[in-house]
CSV table of C-alpha atoms and ligand atoms in Angstrom, one decimal:
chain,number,residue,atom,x,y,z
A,95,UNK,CA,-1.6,-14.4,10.3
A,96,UNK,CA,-2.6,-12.7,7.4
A,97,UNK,CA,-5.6,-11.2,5.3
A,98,UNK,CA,-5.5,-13.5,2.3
A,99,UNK,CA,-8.1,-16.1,2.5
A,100,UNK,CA,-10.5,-18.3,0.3
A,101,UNK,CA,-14.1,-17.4,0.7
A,102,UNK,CA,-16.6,-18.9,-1.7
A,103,UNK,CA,-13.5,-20.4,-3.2
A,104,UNK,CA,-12.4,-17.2,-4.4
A,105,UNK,CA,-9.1,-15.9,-3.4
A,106,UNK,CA,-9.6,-12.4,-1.0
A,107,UNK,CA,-8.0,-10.0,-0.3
A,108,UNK,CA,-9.6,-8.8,3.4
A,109,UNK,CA,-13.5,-8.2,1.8
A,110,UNK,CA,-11.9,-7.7,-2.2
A,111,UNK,CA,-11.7,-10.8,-4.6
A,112,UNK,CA,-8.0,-10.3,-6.3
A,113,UNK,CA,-9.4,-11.4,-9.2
A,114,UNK,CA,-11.7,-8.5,-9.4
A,115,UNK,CA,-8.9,-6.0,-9.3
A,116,UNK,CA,-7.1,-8.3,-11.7
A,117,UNK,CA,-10.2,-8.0,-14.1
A,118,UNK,CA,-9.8,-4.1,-13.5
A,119,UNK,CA,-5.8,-3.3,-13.7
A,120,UNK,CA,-4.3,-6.5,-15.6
A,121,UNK,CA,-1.9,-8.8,-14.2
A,122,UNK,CA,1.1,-8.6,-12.6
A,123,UNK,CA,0.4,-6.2,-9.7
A,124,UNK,CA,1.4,-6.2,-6.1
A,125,UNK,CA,-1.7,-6.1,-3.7
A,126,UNK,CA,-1.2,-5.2,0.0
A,127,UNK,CA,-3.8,-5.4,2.9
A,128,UNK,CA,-4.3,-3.1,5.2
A,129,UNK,CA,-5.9,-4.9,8.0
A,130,UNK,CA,-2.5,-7.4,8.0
A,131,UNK,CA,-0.1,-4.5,8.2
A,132,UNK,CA,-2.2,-3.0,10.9
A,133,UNK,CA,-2.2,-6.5,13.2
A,134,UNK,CA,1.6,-6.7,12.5
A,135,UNK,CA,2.1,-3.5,13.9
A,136,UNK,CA,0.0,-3.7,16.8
A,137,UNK,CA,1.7,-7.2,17.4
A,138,UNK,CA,4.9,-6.0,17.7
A,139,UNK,CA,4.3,-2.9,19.4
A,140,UNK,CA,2.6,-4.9,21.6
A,141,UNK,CA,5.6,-6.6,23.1
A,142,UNK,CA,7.1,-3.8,24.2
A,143,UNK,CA,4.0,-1.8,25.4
A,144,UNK,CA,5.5,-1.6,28.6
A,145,UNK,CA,9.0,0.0,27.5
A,146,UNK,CA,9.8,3.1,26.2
A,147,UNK,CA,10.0,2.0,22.6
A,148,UNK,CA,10.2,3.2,19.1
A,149,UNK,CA,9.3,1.3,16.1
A,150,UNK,CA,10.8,2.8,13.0
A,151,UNK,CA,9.8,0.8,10.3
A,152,UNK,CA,12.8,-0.2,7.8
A,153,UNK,CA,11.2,1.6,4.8
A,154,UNK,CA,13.5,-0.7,2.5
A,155,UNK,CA,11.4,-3.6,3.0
A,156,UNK,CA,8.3,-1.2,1.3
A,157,UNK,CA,8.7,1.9,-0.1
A,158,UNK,CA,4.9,2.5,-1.1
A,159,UNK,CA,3.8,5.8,0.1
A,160,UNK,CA,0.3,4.4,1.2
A,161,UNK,CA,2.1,1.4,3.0
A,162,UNK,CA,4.3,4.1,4.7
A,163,UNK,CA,1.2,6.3,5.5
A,164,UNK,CA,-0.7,3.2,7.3
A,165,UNK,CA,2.4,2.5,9.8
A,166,UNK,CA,3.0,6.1,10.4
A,167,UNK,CA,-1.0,6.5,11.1
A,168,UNK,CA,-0.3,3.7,13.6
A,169,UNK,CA,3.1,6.0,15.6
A,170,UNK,CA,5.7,4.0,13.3
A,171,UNK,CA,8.8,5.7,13.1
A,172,UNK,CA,11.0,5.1,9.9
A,173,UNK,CA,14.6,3.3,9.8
A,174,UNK,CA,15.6,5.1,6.0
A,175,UNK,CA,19.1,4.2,4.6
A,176,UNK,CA,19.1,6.9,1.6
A,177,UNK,CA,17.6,10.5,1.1
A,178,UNK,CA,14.9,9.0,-1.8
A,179,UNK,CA,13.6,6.7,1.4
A,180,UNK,CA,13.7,9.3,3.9
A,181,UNK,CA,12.0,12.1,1.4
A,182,UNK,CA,9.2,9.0,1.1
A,183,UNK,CA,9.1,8.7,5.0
A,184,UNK,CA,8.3,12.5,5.8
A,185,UNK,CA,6.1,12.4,2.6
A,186,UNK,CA,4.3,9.3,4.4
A,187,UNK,CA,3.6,11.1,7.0
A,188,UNK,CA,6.1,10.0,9.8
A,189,UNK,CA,7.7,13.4,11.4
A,190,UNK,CA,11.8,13.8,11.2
A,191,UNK,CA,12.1,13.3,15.0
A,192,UNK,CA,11.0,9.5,14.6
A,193,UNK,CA,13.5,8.9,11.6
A,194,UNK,CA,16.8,7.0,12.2
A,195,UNK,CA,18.7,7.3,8.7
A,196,UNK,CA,21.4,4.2,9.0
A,197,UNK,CA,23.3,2.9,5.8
A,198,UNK,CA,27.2,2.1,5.4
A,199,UNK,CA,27.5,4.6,2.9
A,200,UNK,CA,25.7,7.9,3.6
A,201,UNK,CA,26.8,10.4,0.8
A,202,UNK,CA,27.6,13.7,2.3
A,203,UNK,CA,25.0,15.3,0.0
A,204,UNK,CA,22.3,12.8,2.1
A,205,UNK,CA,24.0,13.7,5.3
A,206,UNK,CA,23.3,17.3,5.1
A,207,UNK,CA,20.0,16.7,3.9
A,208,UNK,CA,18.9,14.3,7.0
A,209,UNK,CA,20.4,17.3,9.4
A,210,UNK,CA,18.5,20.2,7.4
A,211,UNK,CA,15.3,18.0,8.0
A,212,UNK,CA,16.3,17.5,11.5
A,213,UNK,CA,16.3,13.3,11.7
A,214,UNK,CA,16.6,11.7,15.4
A,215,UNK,CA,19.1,9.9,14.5
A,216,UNK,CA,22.4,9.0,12.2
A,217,UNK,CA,23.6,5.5,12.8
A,218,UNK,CA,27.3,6.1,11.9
A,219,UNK,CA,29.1,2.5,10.9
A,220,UNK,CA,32.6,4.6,10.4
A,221,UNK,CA,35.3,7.2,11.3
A,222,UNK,CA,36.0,8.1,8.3
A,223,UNK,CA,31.5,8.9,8.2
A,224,UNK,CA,32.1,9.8,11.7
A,225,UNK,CA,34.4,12.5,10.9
A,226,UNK,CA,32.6,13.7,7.5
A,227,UNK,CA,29.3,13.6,9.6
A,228,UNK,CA,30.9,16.2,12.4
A,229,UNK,CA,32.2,18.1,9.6
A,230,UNK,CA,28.9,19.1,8.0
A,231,UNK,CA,26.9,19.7,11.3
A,232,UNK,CA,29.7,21.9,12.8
A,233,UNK,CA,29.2,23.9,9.4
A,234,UNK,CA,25.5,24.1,9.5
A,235,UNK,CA,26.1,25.3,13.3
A,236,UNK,CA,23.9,21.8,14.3
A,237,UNK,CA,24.6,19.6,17.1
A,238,UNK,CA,23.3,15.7,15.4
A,239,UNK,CA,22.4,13.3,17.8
A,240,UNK,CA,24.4,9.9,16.4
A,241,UNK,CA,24.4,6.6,17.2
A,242,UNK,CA,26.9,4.3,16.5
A,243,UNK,CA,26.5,0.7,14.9
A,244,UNK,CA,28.2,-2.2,16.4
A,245,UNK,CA,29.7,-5.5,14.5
A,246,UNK,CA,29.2,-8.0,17.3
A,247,UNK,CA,30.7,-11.0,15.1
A,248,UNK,CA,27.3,-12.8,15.2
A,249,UNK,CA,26.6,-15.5,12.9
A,250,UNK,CA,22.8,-15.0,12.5
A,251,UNK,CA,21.7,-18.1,10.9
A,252,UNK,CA,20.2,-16.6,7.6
A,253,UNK,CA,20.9,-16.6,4.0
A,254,UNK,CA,24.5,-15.5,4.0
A,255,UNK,CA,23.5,-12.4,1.5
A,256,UNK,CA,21.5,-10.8,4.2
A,257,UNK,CA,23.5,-11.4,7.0
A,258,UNK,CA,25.2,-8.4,8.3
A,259,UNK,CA,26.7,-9.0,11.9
A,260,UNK,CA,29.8,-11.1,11.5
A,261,UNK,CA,33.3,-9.5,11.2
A,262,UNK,CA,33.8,-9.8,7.7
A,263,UNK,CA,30.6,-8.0,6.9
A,264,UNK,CA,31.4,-4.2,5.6
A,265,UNK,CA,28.7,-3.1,8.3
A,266,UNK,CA,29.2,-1.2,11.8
A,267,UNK,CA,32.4,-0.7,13.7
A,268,UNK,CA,33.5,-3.7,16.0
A,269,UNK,CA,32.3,-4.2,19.4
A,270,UNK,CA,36.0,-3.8,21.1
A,271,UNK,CA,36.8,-0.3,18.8
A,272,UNK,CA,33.5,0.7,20.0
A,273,UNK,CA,35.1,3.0,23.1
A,274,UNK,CA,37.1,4.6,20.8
A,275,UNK,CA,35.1,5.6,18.9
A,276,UNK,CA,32.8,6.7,21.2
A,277,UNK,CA,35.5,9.1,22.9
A,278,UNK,CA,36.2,10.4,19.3
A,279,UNK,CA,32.7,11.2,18.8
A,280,UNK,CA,32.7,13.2,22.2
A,281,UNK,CA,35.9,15.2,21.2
A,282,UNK,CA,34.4,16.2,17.6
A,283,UNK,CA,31.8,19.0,17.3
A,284,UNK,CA,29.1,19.0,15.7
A,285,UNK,CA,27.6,15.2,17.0
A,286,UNK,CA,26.2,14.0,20.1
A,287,UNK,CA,27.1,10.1,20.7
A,288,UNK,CA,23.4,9.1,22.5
A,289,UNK,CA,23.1,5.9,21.0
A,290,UNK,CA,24.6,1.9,20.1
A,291,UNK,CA,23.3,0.0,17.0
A,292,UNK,CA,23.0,-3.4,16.1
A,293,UNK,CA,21.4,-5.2,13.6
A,294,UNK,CA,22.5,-8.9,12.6
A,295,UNK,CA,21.1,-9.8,9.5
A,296,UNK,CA,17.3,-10.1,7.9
A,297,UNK,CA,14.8,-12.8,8.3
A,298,UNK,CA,16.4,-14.5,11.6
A,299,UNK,CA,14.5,-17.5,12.7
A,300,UNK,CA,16.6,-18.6,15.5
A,301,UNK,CA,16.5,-16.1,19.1
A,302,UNK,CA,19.8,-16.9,20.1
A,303,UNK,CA,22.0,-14.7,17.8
A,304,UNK,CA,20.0,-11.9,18.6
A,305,UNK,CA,20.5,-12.8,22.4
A,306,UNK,CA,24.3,-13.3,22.1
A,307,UNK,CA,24.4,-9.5,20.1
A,308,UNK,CA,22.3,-7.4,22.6
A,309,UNK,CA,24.1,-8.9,25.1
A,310,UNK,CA,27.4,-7.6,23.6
A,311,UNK,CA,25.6,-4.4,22.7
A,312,UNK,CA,24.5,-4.3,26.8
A,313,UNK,CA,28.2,-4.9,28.3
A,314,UNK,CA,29.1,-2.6,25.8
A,315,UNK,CA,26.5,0.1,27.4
A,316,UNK,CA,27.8,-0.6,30.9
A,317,UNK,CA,31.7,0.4,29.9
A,318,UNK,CA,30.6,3.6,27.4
A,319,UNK,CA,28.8,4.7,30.5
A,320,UNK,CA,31.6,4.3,33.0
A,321,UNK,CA,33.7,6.3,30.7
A,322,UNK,CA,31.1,8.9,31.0
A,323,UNK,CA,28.6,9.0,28.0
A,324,UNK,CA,25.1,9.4,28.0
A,325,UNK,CA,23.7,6.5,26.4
A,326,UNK,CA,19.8,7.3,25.9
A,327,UNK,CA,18.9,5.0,23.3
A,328,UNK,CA,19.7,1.4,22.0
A,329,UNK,CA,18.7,0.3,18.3
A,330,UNK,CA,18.6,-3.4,18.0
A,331,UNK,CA,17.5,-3.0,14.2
A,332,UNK,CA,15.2,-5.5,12.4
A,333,UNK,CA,15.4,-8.9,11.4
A,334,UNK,CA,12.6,-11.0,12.9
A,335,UNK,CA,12.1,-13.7,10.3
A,336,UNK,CA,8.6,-15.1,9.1
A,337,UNK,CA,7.0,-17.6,8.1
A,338,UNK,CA,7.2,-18.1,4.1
A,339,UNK,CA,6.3,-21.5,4.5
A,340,UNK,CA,3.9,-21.9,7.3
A,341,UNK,CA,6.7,-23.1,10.0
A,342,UNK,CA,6.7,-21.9,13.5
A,343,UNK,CA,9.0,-19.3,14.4
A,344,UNK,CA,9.9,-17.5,17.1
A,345,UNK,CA,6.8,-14.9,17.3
A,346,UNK,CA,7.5,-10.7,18.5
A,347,UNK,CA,6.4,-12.0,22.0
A,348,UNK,CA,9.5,-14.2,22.2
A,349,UNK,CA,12.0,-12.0,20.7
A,350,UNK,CA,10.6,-9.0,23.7
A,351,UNK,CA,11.3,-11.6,26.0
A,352,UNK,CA,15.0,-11.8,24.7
A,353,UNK,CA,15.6,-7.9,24.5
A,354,UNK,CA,13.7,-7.7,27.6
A,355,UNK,CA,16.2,-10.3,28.9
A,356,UNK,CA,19.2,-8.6,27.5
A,357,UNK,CA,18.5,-4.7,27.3
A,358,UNK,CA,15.3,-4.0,29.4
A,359,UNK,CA,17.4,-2.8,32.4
A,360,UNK,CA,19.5,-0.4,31.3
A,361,UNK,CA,17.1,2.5,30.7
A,362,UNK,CA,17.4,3.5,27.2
A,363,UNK,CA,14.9,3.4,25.2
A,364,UNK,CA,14.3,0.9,22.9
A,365,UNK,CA,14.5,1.5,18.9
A,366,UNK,CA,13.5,-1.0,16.1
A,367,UNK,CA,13.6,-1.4,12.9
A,368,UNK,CA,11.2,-4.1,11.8
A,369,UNK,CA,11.2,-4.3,8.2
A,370,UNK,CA,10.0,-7.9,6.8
A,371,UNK,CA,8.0,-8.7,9.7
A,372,UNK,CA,5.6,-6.0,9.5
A,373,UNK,CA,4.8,-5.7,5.8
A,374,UNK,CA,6.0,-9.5,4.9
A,375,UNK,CA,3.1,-11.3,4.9
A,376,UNK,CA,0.9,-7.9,4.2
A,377,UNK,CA,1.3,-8.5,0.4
A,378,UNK,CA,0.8,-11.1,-2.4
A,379,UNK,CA,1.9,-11.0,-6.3
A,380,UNK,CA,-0.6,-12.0,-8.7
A,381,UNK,CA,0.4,-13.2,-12.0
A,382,UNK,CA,-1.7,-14.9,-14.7
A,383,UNK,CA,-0.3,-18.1,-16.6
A,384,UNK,CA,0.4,-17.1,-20.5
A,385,UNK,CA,1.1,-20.9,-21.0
A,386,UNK,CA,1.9,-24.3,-19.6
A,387,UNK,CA,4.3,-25.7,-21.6
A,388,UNK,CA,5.0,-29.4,-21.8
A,389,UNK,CA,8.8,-29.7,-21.3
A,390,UNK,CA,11.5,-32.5,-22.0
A,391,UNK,CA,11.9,-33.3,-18.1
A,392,UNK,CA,9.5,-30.7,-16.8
A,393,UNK,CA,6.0,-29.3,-17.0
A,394,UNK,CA,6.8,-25.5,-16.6
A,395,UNK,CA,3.8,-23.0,-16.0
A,396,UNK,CA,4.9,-19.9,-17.5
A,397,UNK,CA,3.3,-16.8,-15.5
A,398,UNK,CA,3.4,-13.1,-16.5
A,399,UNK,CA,5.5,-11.7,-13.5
A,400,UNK,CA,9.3,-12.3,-13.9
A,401,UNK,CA,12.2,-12.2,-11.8
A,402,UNK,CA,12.1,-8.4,-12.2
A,403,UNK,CA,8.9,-8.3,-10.4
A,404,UNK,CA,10.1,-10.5,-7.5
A,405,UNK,CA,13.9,-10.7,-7.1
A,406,UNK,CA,14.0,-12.9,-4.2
A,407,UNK,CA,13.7,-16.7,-5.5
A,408,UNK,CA,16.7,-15.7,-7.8
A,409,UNK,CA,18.4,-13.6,-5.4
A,410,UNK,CA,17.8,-15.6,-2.5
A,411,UNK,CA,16.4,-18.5,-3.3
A,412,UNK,CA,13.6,-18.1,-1.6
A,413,UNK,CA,10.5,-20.2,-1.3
A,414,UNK,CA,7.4,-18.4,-2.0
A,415,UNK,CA,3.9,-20.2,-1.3
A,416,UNK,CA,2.0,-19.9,-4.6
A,417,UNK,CA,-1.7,-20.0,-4.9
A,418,UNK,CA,-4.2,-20.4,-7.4
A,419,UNK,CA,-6.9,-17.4,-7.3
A,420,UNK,CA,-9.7,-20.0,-7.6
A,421,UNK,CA,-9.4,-22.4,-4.7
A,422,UNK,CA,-8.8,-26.1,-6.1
A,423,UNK,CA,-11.5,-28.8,-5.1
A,424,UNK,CA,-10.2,-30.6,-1.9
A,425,UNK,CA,-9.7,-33.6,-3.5
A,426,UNK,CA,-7.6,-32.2,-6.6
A,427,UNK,CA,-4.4,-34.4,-7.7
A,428,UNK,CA,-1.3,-32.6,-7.1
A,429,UNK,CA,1.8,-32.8,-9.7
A,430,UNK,CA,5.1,-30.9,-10.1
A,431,UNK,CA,6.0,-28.2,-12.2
A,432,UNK,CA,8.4,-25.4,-12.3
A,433,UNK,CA,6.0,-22.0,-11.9
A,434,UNK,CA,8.6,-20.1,-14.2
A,435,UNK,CA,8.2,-16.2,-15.6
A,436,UNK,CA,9.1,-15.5,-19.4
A,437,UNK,CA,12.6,-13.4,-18.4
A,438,UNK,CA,15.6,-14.4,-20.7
A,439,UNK,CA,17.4,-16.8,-17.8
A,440,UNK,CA,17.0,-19.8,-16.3
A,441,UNK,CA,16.9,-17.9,-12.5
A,442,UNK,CA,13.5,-16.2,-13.5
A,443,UNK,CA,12.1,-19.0,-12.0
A,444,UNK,CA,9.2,-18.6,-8.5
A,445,UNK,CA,9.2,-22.2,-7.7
A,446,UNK,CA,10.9,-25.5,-8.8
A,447,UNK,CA,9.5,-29.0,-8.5
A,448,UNK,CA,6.5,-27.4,-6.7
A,449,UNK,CA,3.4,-29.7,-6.0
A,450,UNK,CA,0.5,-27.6,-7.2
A,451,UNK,CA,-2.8,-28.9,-8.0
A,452,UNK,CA,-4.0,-28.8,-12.3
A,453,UNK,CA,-3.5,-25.3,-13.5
A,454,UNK,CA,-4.1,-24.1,-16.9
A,455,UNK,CA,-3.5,-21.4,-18.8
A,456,UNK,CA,-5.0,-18.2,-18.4
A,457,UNK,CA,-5.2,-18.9,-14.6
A,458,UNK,CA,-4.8,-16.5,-11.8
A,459,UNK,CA,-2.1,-17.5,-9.2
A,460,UNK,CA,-0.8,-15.8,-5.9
A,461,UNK,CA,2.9,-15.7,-5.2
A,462,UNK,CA,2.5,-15.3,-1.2
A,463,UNK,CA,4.6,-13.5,1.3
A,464,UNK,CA,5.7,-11.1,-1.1
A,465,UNK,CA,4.6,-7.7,0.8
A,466,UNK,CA,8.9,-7.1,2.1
A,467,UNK,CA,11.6,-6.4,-0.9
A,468,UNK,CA,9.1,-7.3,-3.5
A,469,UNK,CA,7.9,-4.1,-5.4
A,470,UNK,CA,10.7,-2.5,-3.8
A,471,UNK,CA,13.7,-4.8,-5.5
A,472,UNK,CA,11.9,-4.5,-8.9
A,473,UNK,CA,13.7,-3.6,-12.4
A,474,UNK,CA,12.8,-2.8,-15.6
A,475,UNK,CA,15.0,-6.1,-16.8
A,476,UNK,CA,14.4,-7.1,-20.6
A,477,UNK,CA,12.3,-3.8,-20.7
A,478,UNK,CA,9.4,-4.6,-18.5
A,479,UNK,CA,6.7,-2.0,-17.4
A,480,UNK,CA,7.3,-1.9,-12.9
A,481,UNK,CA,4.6,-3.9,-11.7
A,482,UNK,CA,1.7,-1.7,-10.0
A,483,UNK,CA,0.5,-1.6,-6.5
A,484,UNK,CA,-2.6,-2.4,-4.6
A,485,UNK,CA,-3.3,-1.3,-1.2
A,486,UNK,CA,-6.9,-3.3,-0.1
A,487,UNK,CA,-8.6,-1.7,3.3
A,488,UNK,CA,-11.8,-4.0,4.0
A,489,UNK,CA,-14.0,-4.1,0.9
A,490,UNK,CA,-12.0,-1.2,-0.5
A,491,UNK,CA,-9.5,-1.0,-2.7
A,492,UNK,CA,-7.0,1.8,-4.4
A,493,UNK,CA,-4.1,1.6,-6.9
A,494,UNK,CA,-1.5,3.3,-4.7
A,495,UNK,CA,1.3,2.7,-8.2
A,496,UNK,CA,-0.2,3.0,-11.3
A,497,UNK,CA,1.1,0.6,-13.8
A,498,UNK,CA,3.3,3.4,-16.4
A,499,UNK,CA,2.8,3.4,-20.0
A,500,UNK,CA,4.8,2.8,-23.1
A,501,UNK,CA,5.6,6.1,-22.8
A,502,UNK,CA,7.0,6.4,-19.7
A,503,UNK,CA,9.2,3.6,-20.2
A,504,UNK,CA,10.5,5.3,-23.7
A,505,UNK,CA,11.0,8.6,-22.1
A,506,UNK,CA,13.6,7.5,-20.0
A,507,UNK,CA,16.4,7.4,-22.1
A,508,UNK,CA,17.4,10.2,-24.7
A,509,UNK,CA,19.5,9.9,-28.0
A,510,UNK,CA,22.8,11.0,-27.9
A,511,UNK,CA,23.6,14.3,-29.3
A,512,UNK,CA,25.3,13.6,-32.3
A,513,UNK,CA,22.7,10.8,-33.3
A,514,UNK,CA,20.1,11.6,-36.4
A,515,UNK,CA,16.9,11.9,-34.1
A,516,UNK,CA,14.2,12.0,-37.1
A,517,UNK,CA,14.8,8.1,-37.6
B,169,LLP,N1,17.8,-2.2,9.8
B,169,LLP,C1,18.8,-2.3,9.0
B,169,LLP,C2,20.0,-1.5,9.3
B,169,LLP,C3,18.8,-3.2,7.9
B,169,LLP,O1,19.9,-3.3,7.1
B,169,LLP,C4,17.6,-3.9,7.6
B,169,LLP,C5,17.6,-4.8,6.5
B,169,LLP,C6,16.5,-3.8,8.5
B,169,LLP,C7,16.6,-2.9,9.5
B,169,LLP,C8,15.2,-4.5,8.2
B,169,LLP,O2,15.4,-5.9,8.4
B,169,LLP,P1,14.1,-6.8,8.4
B,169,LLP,O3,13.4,-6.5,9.6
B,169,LLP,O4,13.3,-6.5,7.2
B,169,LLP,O5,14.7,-8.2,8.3
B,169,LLP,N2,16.4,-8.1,0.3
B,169,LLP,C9,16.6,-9.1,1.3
B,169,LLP,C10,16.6,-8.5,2.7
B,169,LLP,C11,17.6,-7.5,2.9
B,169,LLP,C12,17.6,-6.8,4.3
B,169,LLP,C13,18.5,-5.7,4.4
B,169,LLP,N3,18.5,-5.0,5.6
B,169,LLP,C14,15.5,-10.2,1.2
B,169,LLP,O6,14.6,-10.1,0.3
B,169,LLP,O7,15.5,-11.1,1.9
């Protein structure tokens, strides 16, 4: 469900035609709507309304400071995995003692700076961060409350480059070396072992690998316990896929009923960290077509946004519903074409073989679904200005990242010292 719909044959946004704002700020830009981000919350938080439960939103999947701002206005939490994410969270408003900062990697620069700003939570996925982490709160005279991630050797069923559960993967510490871990974190100073982690893998559209992981994460629970540790809290992390497509998935309703099922006894509570599936759908791209080119094999529509905009097609290969602005008579033929952007590779390409109905150049289209690891994933590739962002709240709307200049984009970089600058 989402807040992107035809009236008058004119593509909305909620109460806001996109091509009015696309009239006012040029094409590409990202637009977002509130009212979706809003239902997705309340969905989710929903499903758990009668547990203790925290939903920190995985600030990766949308790093916007106004898209932060309307989950944290709702109670979100934030999951951050770096100190630029977590310096966005508190400036979105969400308060240190709703922040979980998990990552593989933590620097010990962005460890001291999430125990200054007094975080809820470290998920630790080491010893080695373990011991580094213990280090630096002993110094500082802190005692950090810590999780630690598990590996449960899940195979989540997702794209294999955002699955993160199975032994191989570089993430958390295995389920069995859990214990051991545990009972060094007691013996160290400096950290408080509260808490077990999980999280499997990103846009999951199959239940049962996140059953078979909180049920690991559970038993696990039961033995830290009898070997005397407090466990307050369980994160089960994101990873609730969506529809990209219009399929039927599994919806927050039956994923509660699983973690109900698996970790509703044990009286922690319970910690999320729904990225995709609360900002997913909550955002489209809208491009205009520069030309349609009559290939040798293929008709290709050739849109401003490029693969630098939206990674995920050539990162994932992921299927994105595109749209045209103006809604096509019902009766309108449909043909294939390759709906490419003008980037210097072949991957720069949002859809291949689609069936879309006549589209001609200087057209407004919608690349759907692109509200999680759009903006967020963008580069500058072949010197392209970042894309700006929308946010759309009923008939309102507000540029929430301005498109930079030129300028901006020149200023970057700096002449080395020895070359003649007054070239
Ligand atoms: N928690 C942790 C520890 C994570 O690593 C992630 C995502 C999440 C939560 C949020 O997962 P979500 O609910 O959004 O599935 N760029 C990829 C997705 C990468 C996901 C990385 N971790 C994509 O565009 O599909």
């Amino acid at each position: 469900m989402n807040h992107f719909q035809y009236i008058d044959g004119a593509l909305h946004a909620e109460d806001v035609p996109l091509a009015d704002i696309a009239a006012a700020v040029g094409t590409p830009f990202y637009c977002y709507s509130t009212a979706t981000l809003e239902r997705h919350y309340k969905v989710f938080s929903e499903a758990f309304a009668d547990h203790d439960a925290l939903i920190c939103y995985a600030v990766k999947a949308n790093a916007n400071l106004a898209v932060i701002r309307t989950l944290a206005d709702l109670g979100a939490g934030a999951d951050v995995v770096s100190e630029g994410e977590l310096r966005k969270a508190l400036a979105g408003g969400v308060p240190a003692d709703r922040i979980v900062f998990s990552g593989v990697g933590k620097t010990h620069a962005e460890i001291a700076y999430a125990l200054d700003c007094g975080v809820m939570q470290l998920n630790v996925e080491s010893i080695p961060e373990l011991e580094a982490l213990s280090a630096i709160a002993a110094g500082k005279g802190i005692t950090a409350s810590i999780g630690i991630r598990i590996n449960p050797d899940v195979d989540a069923r997702t794209h294999e480059k955002i699955s993160t559960g199975k032994a191989e993967n570089k993430f958390g510490i295995a389920a069995a070396a859990a214990p051991e871990a545990f009972a060094r974190a007691a013996a160290l100073p400096g950290v408080r072992p509260v808490s077990v982690a999980v999280h499997i893998g990103s846009q999951l559209t199959d239940l049962e690998p996140f059953r078979a992981a909180f049920t690991t994460l559970a038993a696990l629970v039961g033995e830290l316990r009898a070997q005397g540790h407090e466990i307050e809290r369980v994160d089960l992390g994101g990873g609730l896929g969506i529809p990209y497509r219009e399929e039927s998935l599994p919806l927050p309703i039956d994923y509660a009923a699983v973690v109900k099922g698996a970790v509703g006894n044990l009286g922690c509570q319970l910690v999320f960290e729904p990225g995709r599936m609360l900002v997913g759908n909550a955002g489209v791209l809208v491009s205009r077509v520069i030309y349609v080119k009559e290939g040798e094999a293929k008709r290709f529509v050739i849109v401003d946004a490029a693969m630098n905009d939206l990674m995920r097609p050539a990162m994932y290969d992921a299927w994105h519903d595109i749209k045209p602005l103006n809604a096509p008579p019902q009766d309108a033929p449909v043909a294939p074409v390759d709906v490419v952007g003008p980037a210097c590779e072949t991957s720069d390409t949002f859809a291949r073989q689609r069936n879309l109905t006549p589209i001609r150049e200087g057209d407004l289209l919608a690349i759907l679904t692109a509200g999680a690891y759009g903006a967020v994933m963008a580069s500058t590739y072949n010197v392209r200005l970042l894309t700006p962002e929308i946010l759309v709240r009923g008939s309102k709307w507000s540029i929430v990242r301005a498109r930079p200049s030129y300028e901006d984009l020149l200023r970057q970089d700096s002449l080395a010292t020895w070359q003649d600058r007054s070239i």
